XYZ file of N, CA and C in Angstrom:
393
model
N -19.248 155.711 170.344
C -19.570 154.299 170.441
C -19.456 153.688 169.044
N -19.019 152.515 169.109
C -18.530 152.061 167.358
C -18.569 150.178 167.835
N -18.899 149.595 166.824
C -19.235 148.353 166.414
C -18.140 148.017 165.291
N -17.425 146.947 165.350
C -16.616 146.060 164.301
C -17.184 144.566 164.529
N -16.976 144.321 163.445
C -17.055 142.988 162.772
C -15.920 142.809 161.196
N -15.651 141.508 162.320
C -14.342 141.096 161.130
C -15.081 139.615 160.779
N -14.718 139.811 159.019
C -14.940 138.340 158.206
C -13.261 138.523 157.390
N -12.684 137.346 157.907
C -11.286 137.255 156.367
C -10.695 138.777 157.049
N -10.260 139.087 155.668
C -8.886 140.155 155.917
C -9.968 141.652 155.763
N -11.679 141.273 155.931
C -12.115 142.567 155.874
C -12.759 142.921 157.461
N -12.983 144.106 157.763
C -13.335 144.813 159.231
C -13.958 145.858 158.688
N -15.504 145.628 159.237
C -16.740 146.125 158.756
C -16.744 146.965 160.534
N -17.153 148.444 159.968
C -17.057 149.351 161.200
C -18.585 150.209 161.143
N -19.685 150.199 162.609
C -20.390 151.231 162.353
C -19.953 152.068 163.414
N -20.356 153.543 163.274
C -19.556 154.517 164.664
C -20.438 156.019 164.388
N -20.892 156.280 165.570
C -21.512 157.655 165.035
C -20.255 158.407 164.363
N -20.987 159.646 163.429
C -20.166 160.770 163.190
C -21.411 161.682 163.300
N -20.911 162.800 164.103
C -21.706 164.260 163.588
C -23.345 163.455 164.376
N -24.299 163.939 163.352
C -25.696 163.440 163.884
C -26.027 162.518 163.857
N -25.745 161.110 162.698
C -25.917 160.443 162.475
C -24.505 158.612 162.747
N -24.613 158.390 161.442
C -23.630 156.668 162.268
C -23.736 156.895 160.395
N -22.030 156.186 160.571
C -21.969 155.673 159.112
C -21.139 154.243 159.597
N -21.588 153.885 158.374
C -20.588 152.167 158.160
C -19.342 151.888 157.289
N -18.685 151.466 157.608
C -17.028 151.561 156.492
C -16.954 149.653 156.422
N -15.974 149.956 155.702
C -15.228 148.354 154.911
C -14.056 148.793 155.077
N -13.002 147.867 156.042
C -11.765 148.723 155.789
C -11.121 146.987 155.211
N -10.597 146.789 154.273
C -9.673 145.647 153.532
C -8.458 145.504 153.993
N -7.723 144.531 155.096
C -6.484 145.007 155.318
C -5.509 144.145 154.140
N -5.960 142.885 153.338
C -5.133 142.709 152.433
C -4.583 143.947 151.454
N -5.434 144.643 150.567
C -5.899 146.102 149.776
C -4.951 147.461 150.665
N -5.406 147.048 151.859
C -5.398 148.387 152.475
C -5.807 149.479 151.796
N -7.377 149.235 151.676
C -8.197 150.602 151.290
C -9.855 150.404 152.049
N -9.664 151.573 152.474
C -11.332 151.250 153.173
C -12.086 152.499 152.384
N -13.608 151.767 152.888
C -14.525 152.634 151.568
C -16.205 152.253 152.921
N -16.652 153.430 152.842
C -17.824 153.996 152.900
C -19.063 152.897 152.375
N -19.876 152.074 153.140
C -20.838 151.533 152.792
C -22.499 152.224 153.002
N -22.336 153.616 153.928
C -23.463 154.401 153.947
C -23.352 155.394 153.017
N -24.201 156.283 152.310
C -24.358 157.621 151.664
C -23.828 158.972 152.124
N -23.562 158.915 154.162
C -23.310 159.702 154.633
C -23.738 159.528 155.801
N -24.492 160.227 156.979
C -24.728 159.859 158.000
C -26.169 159.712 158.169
N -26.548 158.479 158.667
C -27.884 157.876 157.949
C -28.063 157.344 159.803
N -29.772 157.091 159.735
C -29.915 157.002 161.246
C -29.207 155.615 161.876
N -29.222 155.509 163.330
C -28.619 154.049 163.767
C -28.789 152.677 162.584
N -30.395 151.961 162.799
C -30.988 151.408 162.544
C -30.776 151.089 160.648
N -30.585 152.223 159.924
C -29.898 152.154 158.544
C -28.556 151.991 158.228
N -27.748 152.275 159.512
C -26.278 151.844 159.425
C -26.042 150.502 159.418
N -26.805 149.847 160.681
C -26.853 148.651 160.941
C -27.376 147.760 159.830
N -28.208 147.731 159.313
C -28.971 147.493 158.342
C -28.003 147.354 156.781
N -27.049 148.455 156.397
C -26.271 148.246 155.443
C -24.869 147.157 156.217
N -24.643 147.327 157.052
C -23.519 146.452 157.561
C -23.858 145.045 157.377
N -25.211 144.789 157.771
C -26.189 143.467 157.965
C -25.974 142.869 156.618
N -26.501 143.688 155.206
C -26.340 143.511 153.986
C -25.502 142.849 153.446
N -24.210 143.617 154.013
C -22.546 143.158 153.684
C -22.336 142.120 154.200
N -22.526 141.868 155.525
C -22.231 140.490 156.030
C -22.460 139.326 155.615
N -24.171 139.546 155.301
C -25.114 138.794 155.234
C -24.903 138.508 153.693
N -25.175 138.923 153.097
C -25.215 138.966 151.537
C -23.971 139.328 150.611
N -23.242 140.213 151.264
C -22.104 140.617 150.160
C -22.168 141.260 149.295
N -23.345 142.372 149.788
C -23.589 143.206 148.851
C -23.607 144.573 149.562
N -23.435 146.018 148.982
C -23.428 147.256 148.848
C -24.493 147.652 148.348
N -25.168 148.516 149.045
C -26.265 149.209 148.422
C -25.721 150.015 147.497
N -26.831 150.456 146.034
C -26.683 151.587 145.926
C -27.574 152.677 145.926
N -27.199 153.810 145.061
C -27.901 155.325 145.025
C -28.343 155.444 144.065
N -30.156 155.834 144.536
C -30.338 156.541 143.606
C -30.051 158.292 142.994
N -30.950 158.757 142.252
C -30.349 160.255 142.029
C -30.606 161.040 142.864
N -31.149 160.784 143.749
C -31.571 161.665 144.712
C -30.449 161.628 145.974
N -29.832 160.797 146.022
C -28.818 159.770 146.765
C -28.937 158.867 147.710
N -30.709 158.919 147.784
C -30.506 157.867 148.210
C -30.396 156.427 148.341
N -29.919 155.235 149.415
C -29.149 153.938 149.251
C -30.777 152.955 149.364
N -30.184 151.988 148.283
C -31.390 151.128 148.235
C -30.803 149.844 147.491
N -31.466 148.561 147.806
C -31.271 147.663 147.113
C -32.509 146.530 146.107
N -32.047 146.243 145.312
C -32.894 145.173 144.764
C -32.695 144.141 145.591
N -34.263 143.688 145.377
C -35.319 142.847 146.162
C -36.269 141.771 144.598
N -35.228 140.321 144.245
C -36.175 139.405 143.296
C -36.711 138.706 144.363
N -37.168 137.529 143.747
C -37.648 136.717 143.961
C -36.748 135.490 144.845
N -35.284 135.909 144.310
C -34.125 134.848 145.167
C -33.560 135.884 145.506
N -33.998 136.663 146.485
C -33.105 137.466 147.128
C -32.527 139.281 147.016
N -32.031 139.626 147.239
C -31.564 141.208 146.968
C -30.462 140.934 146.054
N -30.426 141.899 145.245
C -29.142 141.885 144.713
C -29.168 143.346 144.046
N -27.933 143.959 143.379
C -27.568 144.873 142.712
C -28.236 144.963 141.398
N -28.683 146.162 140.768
C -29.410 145.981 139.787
C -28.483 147.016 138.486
N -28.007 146.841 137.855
C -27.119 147.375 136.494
C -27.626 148.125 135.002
N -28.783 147.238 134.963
C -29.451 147.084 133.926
C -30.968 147.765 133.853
N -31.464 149.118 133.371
C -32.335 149.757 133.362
C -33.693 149.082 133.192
N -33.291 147.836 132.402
C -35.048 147.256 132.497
C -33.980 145.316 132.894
N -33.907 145.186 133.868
C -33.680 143.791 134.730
C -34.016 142.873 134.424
N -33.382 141.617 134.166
C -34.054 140.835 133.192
C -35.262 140.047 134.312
N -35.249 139.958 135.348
C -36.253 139.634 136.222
C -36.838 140.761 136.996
N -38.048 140.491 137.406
C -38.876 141.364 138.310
C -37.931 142.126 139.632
N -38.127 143.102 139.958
C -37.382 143.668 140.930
C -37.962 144.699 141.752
N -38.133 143.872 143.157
C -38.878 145.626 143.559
C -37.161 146.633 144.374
N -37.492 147.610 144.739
C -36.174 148.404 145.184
C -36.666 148.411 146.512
N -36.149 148.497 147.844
C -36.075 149.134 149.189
C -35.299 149.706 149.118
N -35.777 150.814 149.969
C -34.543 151.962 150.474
C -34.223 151.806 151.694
N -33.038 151.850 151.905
C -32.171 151.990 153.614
C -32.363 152.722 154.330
N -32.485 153.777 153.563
C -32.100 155.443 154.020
C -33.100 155.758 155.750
N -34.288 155.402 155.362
C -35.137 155.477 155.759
C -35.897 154.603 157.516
N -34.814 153.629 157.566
C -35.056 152.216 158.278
C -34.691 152.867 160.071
N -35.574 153.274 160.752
C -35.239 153.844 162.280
C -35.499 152.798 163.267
N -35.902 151.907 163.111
C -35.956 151.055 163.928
C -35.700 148.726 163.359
N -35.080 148.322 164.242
C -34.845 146.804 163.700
C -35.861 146.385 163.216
N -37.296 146.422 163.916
C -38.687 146.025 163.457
C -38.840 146.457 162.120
N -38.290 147.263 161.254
C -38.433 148.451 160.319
C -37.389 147.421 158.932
N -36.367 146.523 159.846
C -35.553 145.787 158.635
C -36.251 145.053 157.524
N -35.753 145.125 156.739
C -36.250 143.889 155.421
C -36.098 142.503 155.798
N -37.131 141.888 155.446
C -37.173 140.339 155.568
C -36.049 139.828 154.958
N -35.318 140.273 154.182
C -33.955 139.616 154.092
C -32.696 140.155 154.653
N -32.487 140.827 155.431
C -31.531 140.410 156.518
C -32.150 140.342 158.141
N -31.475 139.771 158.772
C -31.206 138.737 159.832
C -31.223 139.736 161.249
N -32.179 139.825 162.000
C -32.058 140.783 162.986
C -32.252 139.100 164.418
N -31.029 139.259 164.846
C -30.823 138.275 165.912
C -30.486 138.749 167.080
N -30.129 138.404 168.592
C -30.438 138.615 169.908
C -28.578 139.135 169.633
N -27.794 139.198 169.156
C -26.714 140.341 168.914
C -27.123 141.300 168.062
N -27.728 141.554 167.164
C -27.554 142.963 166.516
C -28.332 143.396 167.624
N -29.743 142.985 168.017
C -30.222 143.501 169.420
C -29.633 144.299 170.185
N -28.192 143.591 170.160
C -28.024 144.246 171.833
C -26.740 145.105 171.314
N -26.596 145.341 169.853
C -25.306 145.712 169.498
C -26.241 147.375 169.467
N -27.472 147.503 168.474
C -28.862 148.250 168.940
C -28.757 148.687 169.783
N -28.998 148.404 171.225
C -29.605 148.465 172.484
C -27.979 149.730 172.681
N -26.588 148.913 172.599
C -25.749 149.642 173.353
C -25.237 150.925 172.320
N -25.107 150.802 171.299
C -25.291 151.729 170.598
C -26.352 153.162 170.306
N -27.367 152.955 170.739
C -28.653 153.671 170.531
C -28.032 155.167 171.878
N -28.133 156.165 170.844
C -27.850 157.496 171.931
C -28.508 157.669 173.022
N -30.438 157.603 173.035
C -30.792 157.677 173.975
C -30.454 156.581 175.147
N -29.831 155.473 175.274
C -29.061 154.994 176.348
C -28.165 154.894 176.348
N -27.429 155.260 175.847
C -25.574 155.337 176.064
C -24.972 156.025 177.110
N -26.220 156.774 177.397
C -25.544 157.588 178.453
C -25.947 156.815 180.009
N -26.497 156.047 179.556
C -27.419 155.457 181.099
C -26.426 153.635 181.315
N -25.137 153.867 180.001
C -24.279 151.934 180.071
C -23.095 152.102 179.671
N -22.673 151.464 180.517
C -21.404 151.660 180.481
C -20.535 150.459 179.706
N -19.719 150.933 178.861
C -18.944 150.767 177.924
C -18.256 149.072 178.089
N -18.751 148.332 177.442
C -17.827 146.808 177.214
C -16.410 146.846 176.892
């Protein structure tokens, strides 16, 4: 089961692999696609980094441990570069996110990711049949 969303010349993909669901960026101007999860991370954290991208235009990153997280100011999430930030910053992690209720107040959980959720989610996939 796999989810696309196209903005412009990019096509944002989530799709199980193995145990988990990862998310891609595939660029067809570029023609290069690239990995927006760490690896295979639960439903709810796939969705969640895709949400990011859409929503914001941003990529999580890693910490050393590997896992994906983003800065969280005061105007918003953003990427953090700089070991001491020139503004306050707290971090969330993705990695971690199993359910929509579970998302960050800054991205957007609406009556489609819902149901993109709902048909995606293993324990009913087997009980709906395919759009």
């Amino acid at each position: 089961m796999e989810t696309r969303w196209t903005r412009g010349d990019e096509t944002i993909e989530c799709f199980r692999f193995d145990d988990g669901y990862v998310t891609t960026v595939h660029d067809d101007r570029r023609e290069v696609t690239w990995q927006l999860t760490p690896g295979q991370v639960p439903l709810a954290s796939a969705l969640a980094t895709a949400q990011l991208y859409l929503e914001h235009r941003l990529t999580s990153q890693t910490d050393r441990e590997g896992r994906p997280f983003i800065g969280l100011t005061d105007n918003g999430p953003v990427q953090v570069f700089e070991e001491i930030p020139p503004e306050p910053v707290e971090y969330v992690y993705l990695d971690q996110i199993r359910t929509l209720e579970e998302f960050p107040d800054f991205i957007t959980v609406d009556e489609t990711l819902r149901n993109v959720f709902d048909r995606m989610a293993p324990a009913r996939s087997s009980s709906r049949t395919s759009r």
